[in-house]
Tab-separated table of C-alpha atoms and ligand atoms in Angstrom:
chain	number	residue	atom	x	y	z
A	1	MET	CA	65.145	94.783	116.772
A	2	PRO	CA	68.728	91.956	116.372
A	3	HIS	CA	69.974	90.756	118.947
A	4	PRO	CA	73.857	92.811	119.779
A	5	GLU	CA	75.649	89.572	119.589
A	6	ALA	CA	73.542	88.692	116.265
A	7	LYS	CA	76.343	87.712	113.331
A	8	PRO	CA	76.351	89.939	110.715
A	9	ASP	CA	73.801	89.966	107.296
A	10	PRO	CA	76.884	88.117	105.224
A	11	ALA	CA	74.032	88.729	102.290
A	12	ALA	CA	73.704	92.564	103.097
A	13	PRO	CA	75.137	94.159	99.730
A	14	PRO	CA	78.638	96.195	100.258
A	15	THR	CA	78.084	99.998	100.511
A	16	GLY	CA	80.856	100.919	99.072
A	17	ASP	CA	82.319	102.542	102.680
A	18	ILE	CA	84.829	101.863	103.798
A	19	VAL	CA	83.331	101.214	107.297
A	20	GLU	CA	80.616	100.123	106.850
A	21	LEU	CA	82.390	96.471	105.093
A	22	ALA	CA	85.456	96.151	108.356
A	23	ALA	CA	82.437	95.524	110.148
A	24	LEU	CA	80.846	92.525	107.990
A	25	VAL	CA	83.999	91.248	107.915
A	26	VAL	CA	83.673	87.852	110.361
A	27	PRO	CA	86.948	87.585	112.311
A	28	LEU	CA	89.089	84.829	112.238
A	29	PRO	CA	89.567	82.414	115.123
A	30	ALA	CA	92.049	82.275	116.722
A	31	PRO	CA	95.247	80.696	116.069
A	32	ARG	CA	95.441	77.945	117.783
A	33	PRO	CA	99.267	78.022	120.723
A	34	SER	CA	101.693	75.833	118.888
A	35	VAL	CA	102.807	72.443	120.865
A	36	PRO	CA	107.177	71.577	120.420
A	37	GLU	CA	107.356	69.267	117.625
A	38	GLY	CA	107.211	65.431	120.180
A	39	TYR	CA	104.686	66.443	123.089
A	40	SER	CA	102.932	65.274	123.431
A	41	PRO	CA	99.066	65.933	125.983
A	42	PRO	CA	99.120	63.795	129.300
A	43	ALA	CA	97.433	60.624	129.115
A	44	PRO	CA	93.720	60.649	131.450
A	45	ASP	CA	93.311	58.817	133.946
A	46	LEU	CA	91.997	56.450	133.050
A	47	ALA	CA	91.318	54.876	136.910
A	48	LYS	CA	89.777	57.836	137.230
A	49	PRO	CA	85.709	57.250	137.777
A	50	ALA	CA	83.956	57.571	134.434
A	51	ARG	CA	82.435	60.902	135.850
A	52	PHE	CA	85.431	62.861	135.215
A	53	LEU	CA	87.446	61.327	132.237
A	54	PHE	CA	83.132	63.198	130.173
A	55	GLY	CA	83.454	65.318	132.585
A	56	GLY	CA	87.163	66.653	131.327
A	57	ARG	CA	86.334	66.463	127.870
A	58	MET	CA	85.393	69.558	126.530
A	59	GLU	CA	85.047	68.775	122.530
A	60	PRO	CA	83.182	66.732	120.754
A	61	ALA	CA	84.987	63.253	119.337
A	62	PRO	CA	86.066	63.664	115.538
A	63	LEU	CA	83.986	60.930	114.533
A	64	GLU	CA	80.753	59.724	113.180
A	65	ALA	CA	77.912	60.531	114.682
A	66	ARG	CA	77.262	57.693	116.949
A	67	SER	CA	75.476	56.762	120.225
A	68	ILE	CA	76.639	54.230	122.285
A	69	GLY	CA	75.575	52.339	124.385
A	70	SER	CA	71.826	52.924	126.613
A	71	TYR	CA	70.891	56.126	128.386
A	72	ALA	CA	71.991	55.395	131.664
A	73	ARG	CA	75.254	53.976	130.744
A	74	GLY	CA	76.498	54.863	126.942
A	75	CYS	CA	79.192	58.092	125.121
A	76	LEU	CA	78.684	59.637	122.213
A	77	ALA	CA	80.627	60.813	119.263
A	78	GLY	CA	80.254	62.424	116.846
A	79	ALA	CA	78.074	64.986	118.845
A	80	ALA	CA	76.175	68.079	117.655
A	81	ALA	CA	75.758	71.551	119.343
A	82	LEU	CA	72.194	72.858	120.058
A	83	PRO	CA	73.128	76.464	119.282
A	84	ILE	CA	72.838	79.259	122.949
A	85	ASP	CA	70.386	80.939	120.612
A	86	GLY	CA	67.287	81.280	117.855
A	87	GLU	CA	64.391	82.664	117.043
A	88	THR	CA	61.873	80.716	119.332
A	89	TRP	CA	64.918	78.608	122.096
A	90	GLN	CA	67.345	79.808	124.500
A	91	VAL	CA	69.925	76.948	125.497
A	92	MET	CA	70.181	77.992	129.811
A	93	ARG	CA	73.657	76.995	132.597
A	94	LEU	CA	76.260	77.526	129.870
A	95	SER	CA	77.989	77.215	131.856
A	96	ARG	CA	77.756	73.037	132.375
A	97	ASN	CA	78.995	72.897	128.285
A	98	ARG	CA	76.213	70.711	128.076
A	99	ASN	CA	74.492	71.392	124.681
A	100	TRP	CA	75.751	68.561	122.750
A	101	GLY	CA	73.332	65.759	120.931
A	102	HIS	CA	73.400	63.309	118.641
A	103	PRO	CA	72.095	64.930	115.804
A	104	ASP	CA	69.127	64.073	115.803
A	105	LEU	CA	68.452	65.401	118.645
A	106	ILE	CA	69.676	69.127	117.485
A	107	THR	CA	66.878	68.707	115.331
A	108	PHE	CA	64.410	67.408	116.774
A	109	LEU	CA	64.657	70.512	119.223
A	110	GLU	CA	64.926	73.011	116.904
A	111	ASP	CA	61.574	71.304	115.253
A	112	LEU	CA	60.362	72.001	118.840
A	113	ALA	CA	61.264	74.627	119.029
A	114	ALA	CA	59.703	76.217	115.728
A	115	SER	CA	56.296	74.737	117.148
A	116	ALA	CA	56.518	76.557	120.066
A	117	PRO	CA	54.963	79.736	119.355
A	118	ASP	CA	51.290	78.211	118.026
A	119	LEU	CA	51.146	76.024	120.511
A	120	GLY	CA	51.129	79.090	123.558
A	121	TRP	CA	54.902	78.223	123.656
A	122	ASN	CA	56.846	82.402	123.653
A	123	GLY	CA	59.831	79.686	123.486
A	124	LEU	CA	61.914	77.317	124.911
A	125	LEU	CA	64.451	77.523	127.530
A	126	VAL	CA	66.670	74.484	127.432
A	127	GLY	CA	68.624	72.738	130.317
A	128	ASP	CA	70.741	69.961	130.066
A	129	LEU	CA	71.790	67.933	127.217
A	130	ALA	CA	75.365	66.131	126.964
A	131	GLN	CA	78.136	65.960	127.862
A	132	PRO	CA	80.234	66.807	124.028
A	133	ARG	CA	81.144	63.291	124.320
A	134	GLY	CA	78.571	61.909	126.562
A	135	GLY	CA	78.901	59.466	129.349
A	136	PRO	CA	78.469	60.209	133.514
A	137	MET	CA	78.728	63.400	134.412
A	138	LEU	CA	80.179	65.389	136.702
A	139	THR	CA	77.260	66.083	138.254
A	140	GLY	CA	73.731	65.655	138.225
A	141	HIS	CA	71.764	63.284	136.122
A	142	ALA	CA	72.120	59.414	135.995
A	143	SER	CA	70.829	58.879	132.853
A	144	HIS	CA	72.216	62.036	129.251
A	145	GLN	CA	74.696	59.703	128.303
A	146	ILE	CA	74.326	59.126	125.283
A	147	GLY	CA	73.113	62.496	123.373
A	148	LEU	CA	69.421	61.898	123.153
A	149	ASP	CA	68.050	63.039	126.279
A	150	ALA	CA	66.557	66.334	126.375
A	151	ASP	CA	65.721	68.871	129.726
A	152	ILE	CA	63.193	71.526	128.695
A	153	TRP	CA	62.408	74.170	131.654
A	154	LEU	CA	58.307	74.540	132.428
A	155	THR	CA	59.191	78.487	132.665
A	156	PRO	CA	58.269	79.829	128.545
A	157	MET	CA	61.118	81.415	127.125
A	158	PRO	CA	61.167	85.469	128.112
A	159	ASP	CA	60.447	88.006	125.133
A	160	ARG	CA	63.809	89.102	125.193
A	161	ARG	CA	67.920	87.669	125.119
A	162	LEU	CA	68.619	87.144	128.182
A	163	SER	CA	72.319	86.962	129.522
A	164	ARG	CA	74.786	84.494	130.589
A	165	GLU	CA	75.021	85.585	133.361
A	166	GLU	CA	70.997	85.395	133.600
A	167	ARG	CA	71.189	82.233	131.989
A	168	GLU	CA	73.480	80.887	135.093
A	169	GLN	CA	71.172	82.429	138.013
A	170	MET	CA	67.443	82.709	136.842
A	171	SER	CA	65.758	79.740	138.757
A	172	ALA	CA	62.943	77.216	137.141
A	173	ILE	CA	58.910	78.061	138.204
A	174	SER	CA	57.767	74.472	140.235
A	175	MET	CA	54.264	73.630	138.801
A	176	LEU	CA	53.204	72.064	142.528
A	177	LYS	CA	50.473	73.419	144.582
A	178	ASP	CA	52.220	73.505	148.029
A	179	ALA	CA	54.897	71.417	146.786
A	180	GLY	CA	52.435	68.843	147.105
A	181	MET	CA	51.000	66.156	144.358
A	182	THR	CA	48.328	68.788	142.803
A	183	VAL	CA	49.992	71.179	139.727
A	184	ASP	CA	48.887	74.313	140.931
A	185	PRO	CA	46.725	76.135	138.970
A	186	ALA	CA	47.850	80.014	138.208
A	187	ILE	CA	51.097	78.410	137.221
A	188	TRP	CA	49.827	75.326	134.653
A	189	THR	CA	48.101	76.523	131.478
A	190	ASP	CA	46.952	74.702	128.809
A	191	ALA	CA	49.825	76.350	126.825
A	192	HIS	CA	52.574	74.149	129.220
A	193	ALA	CA	50.271	71.614	128.568
A	194	ARG	CA	50.065	71.244	124.725
A	195	LEU	CA	54.235	71.724	124.685
A	196	ILE	CA	54.079	68.216	126.481
A	197	ARG	CA	52.074	66.866	123.987
A	198	GLN	CA	53.129	67.624	120.531
A	199	ALA	CA	56.373	66.177	121.842
A	200	ALA	CA	54.921	63.115	123.363
A	201	SER	CA	53.325	62.942	119.839
A	202	ASP	CA	56.467	63.000	117.747
A	203	PRO	CA	56.967	59.258	116.074
A	204	ARG	CA	60.832	60.194	117.180
A	205	VAL	CA	59.879	60.648	120.890
A	206	GLU	CA	61.068	57.000	123.590
A	207	ARG	CA	59.741	58.294	126.434
A	208	ILE	CA	58.002	62.682	128.566
A	209	PHE	CA	60.046	62.174	131.959
A	210	VAL	CA	57.680	64.415	134.118
A	211	HIS	CA	56.526	64.504	137.806
A	212	PRO	CA	53.133	62.258	138.147
A	213	ALA	CA	51.263	65.504	139.046
A	214	ILE	CA	51.764	67.064	135.375
A	215	LYS	CA	51.125	63.420	134.772
A	216	LYS	CA	47.183	63.289	135.803
A	217	ALA	CA	47.391	67.441	134.742
A	218	LEU	CA	47.717	65.979	131.452
A	219	CYS	CA	45.055	62.662	131.472
A	220	GLU	CA	41.923	65.655	132.891
A	221	PHE	CA	43.938	68.079	129.606
A	222	SER	CA	43.039	64.768	127.137
A	223	GLY	CA	39.349	65.234	128.824
A	224	ASP	CA	39.324	61.209	126.718
A	225	PRO	CA	42.874	59.614	127.763
A	226	ASP	CA	41.752	56.796	126.449
A	227	ALA	CA	41.288	58.248	123.632
A	228	ASN	CA	44.593	59.931	123.928
A	229	ALA	CA	46.815	56.287	124.827
A	230	ASP	CA	48.549	57.374	121.694
A	231	TRP	CA	50.541	60.269	122.454
A	232	LEU	CA	50.569	59.532	126.507
A	233	ARG	CA	51.480	56.592	127.307
A	234	HIS	CA	55.031	57.935	125.678
A	235	VAL	CA	54.730	60.649	129.223
A	236	ARG	CA	55.913	58.651	131.999
A	237	PRO	CA	55.091	59.785	136.036
A	238	TRP	CA	59.149	59.729	137.818
A	239	TYR	CA	60.610	61.816	140.958
A	240	GLY	CA	61.365	65.036	139.912
A	241	HIS	CA	60.917	66.752	137.120
A	242	HIS	CA	58.281	69.796	137.725
A	243	TYR	CA	60.731	72.013	136.691
A	244	HIS	CA	61.597	70.701	133.899
A	245	PHE	CA	60.496	68.121	131.622
A	246	HIS	CA	62.253	65.474	129.438
A	247	VAL	CA	62.723	64.479	126.113
A	248	ARG	CA	63.916	61.034	125.270
A	249	MET	CA	64.247	59.731	121.574
A	250	LYS	CA	64.471	56.349	120.522
A	251	CYS	CA	67.999	55.157	118.863
A	252	PRO	CA	68.229	56.899	115.726
A	253	GLU	CA	67.459	54.502	112.268
A	254	GLY	CA	70.996	52.531	111.893
A	255	GLN	CA	72.340	53.307	114.842
A	256	THR	CA	73.339	49.615	115.340
A	257	ALA	CA	75.429	50.293	118.908
A	258	CYS	CA	72.026	52.540	120.384
A	259	ARG	CA	70.288	50.109	122.985
A	260	ASN	CA	66.806	51.094	122.822
A	261	GLN	CA	64.579	50.986	125.783
A	262	ASP	CA	61.381	48.742	126.023
A	263	PRO	CA	58.324	50.327	124.692
A	264	PRO	CA	56.029	52.279	127.358
A	265	PRO	CA	53.824	49.824	128.612
A	266	ALA	CA	50.316	49.630	126.571
A	267	GLY	CA	47.598	52.768	127.644
A	268	ALA	CA	47.480	55.897	128.248
A	269	GLY	CA	48.591	55.732	131.610
A	270	CYS	CA	45.880	58.022	133.405
A	271	GLY	CA	44.750	54.812	136.810
A	272	GLN	CA	45.603	52.512	138.601
A	273	ALA	CA	49.596	52.454	137.690
A	274	LEU	CA	49.410	56.720	138.457
A	275	SER	CA	47.231	55.923	141.251
A	276	TRP	CA	50.435	54.419	142.993
A	277	TRP	CA	53.336	57.564	142.346
A	278	LEU	CA	50.466	59.812	143.844
A	279	SER	CA	50.875	58.217	147.219
A	280	ASP	CA	52.993	57.732	150.040
A	281	GLU	CA	54.594	54.465	148.635
A	282	PRO	CA	57.303	54.947	145.543
A	283	TYR	CA	59.084	57.825	148.448
A	284	LYS	CA	59.349	55.920	151.031
A	285	PRO	CA	62.321	54.162	151.792
A	286	LYS	CA	63.205	51.074	150.522
A	287	PRO	CA	64.580	48.655	153.187
A	288	GLY	CA	68.556	46.721	151.311
A	289	GLN	CA	69.283	49.684	149.481
A	290	PRO	CA	72.027	50.707	148.905
A	291	ALA	CA	72.956	54.072	150.091
A	292	LYS	CA	74.967	54.994	147.063
A	293	ARG	CA	75.681	53.196	143.419
A	294	ARG	CA	79.267	52.167	143.240
A	295	GLU	CA	80.626	54.632	140.274
A	296	THR	CA	80.820	54.052	136.407
A	297	MET	CA	83.858	53.355	135.497
A	298	LEU	CA	85.234	53.317	132.088
A	299	GLY	CA	85.459	49.943	131.114
A	300	ASP	CA	81.483	49.694	133.082
A	301	LEU	CA	80.836	51.071	129.698
A	302	PRO	CA	80.147	49.832	125.971
A	303	SER	CA	84.096	49.051	124.801
A	304	ALA	CA	84.203	51.856	121.915
A	305	CYS	CA	83.730	54.297	125.121
A	306	ARG	CA	86.692	54.170	124.771
A	307	SER	CA	88.278	55.654	121.201
A	308	VAL	CA	85.209	58.284	121.936
A	309	LEU	CA	86.492	59.789	125.211
A	310	LEU	CA	90.657	59.392	123.365
A	311	ALA	CA	89.760	60.209	120.178
A	312	ASP	CA	92.138	63.219	118.639
B	1	ZN	ZN1	66.897	64.945	132.217
């Protein structure tokens, strides 16, 4: 059954029935309110922390698509939106307006979503990508600033279109058993593992962040980590990330202002390094570390981000 909000098929033959023809007419966008001559909108207060400036822009910068800076310190020009519904994906938390990314990220997500059913995964529930102009986010993430990061829920897409309300309210499911350091075998499945393997095997992907318990489950799923190091090395243990996994793409070809991370170390990463992550060590408070990081200001970002912020 077509989704009630599905667009009418423009290729459908006209029937001659005037009522049905009327249903084929796509409404024009509402006219923009007229702006009095000489009026210019108030300039944003550039002394505010950058997250307020970038978090306040609702539309992408109408410039050529560019990821500028590094994943946790940069911005995004010419962003594209991931449509909120596809055959095999749905975007969650629409009120956040974070379904924006470099066009290559959008293509990657559409490709991953298309491959999902063959992996035994019904479809993707997509969380945060980036703000329309990237930059530091009002809340949450330190990264996701240059339109090359995406959060994908570890909950498969249901068989129906979720309402806007459900996309705000629905909770993702943790993969952990008793909030401990192993996945729950009643929740974690091989389909989860196949989906992450598919993403990690994509040459466009730089890193995938998952909870250490999920990395361990993937090492076991592979049967032979050393023989699967080509994809396993891209899956990195990190804090959190047991409700969703985080895909980070490499800087797309020719994006000279985009700063790649060092490639992940060689090897599957299933041995010593992972045992550290599974110990108490990473979760102990570290003395001498400031409790809170200083706010990022516009001047802390690459200088091109000023034009991205202000472009009309
Ligand atoms: Zn993320």
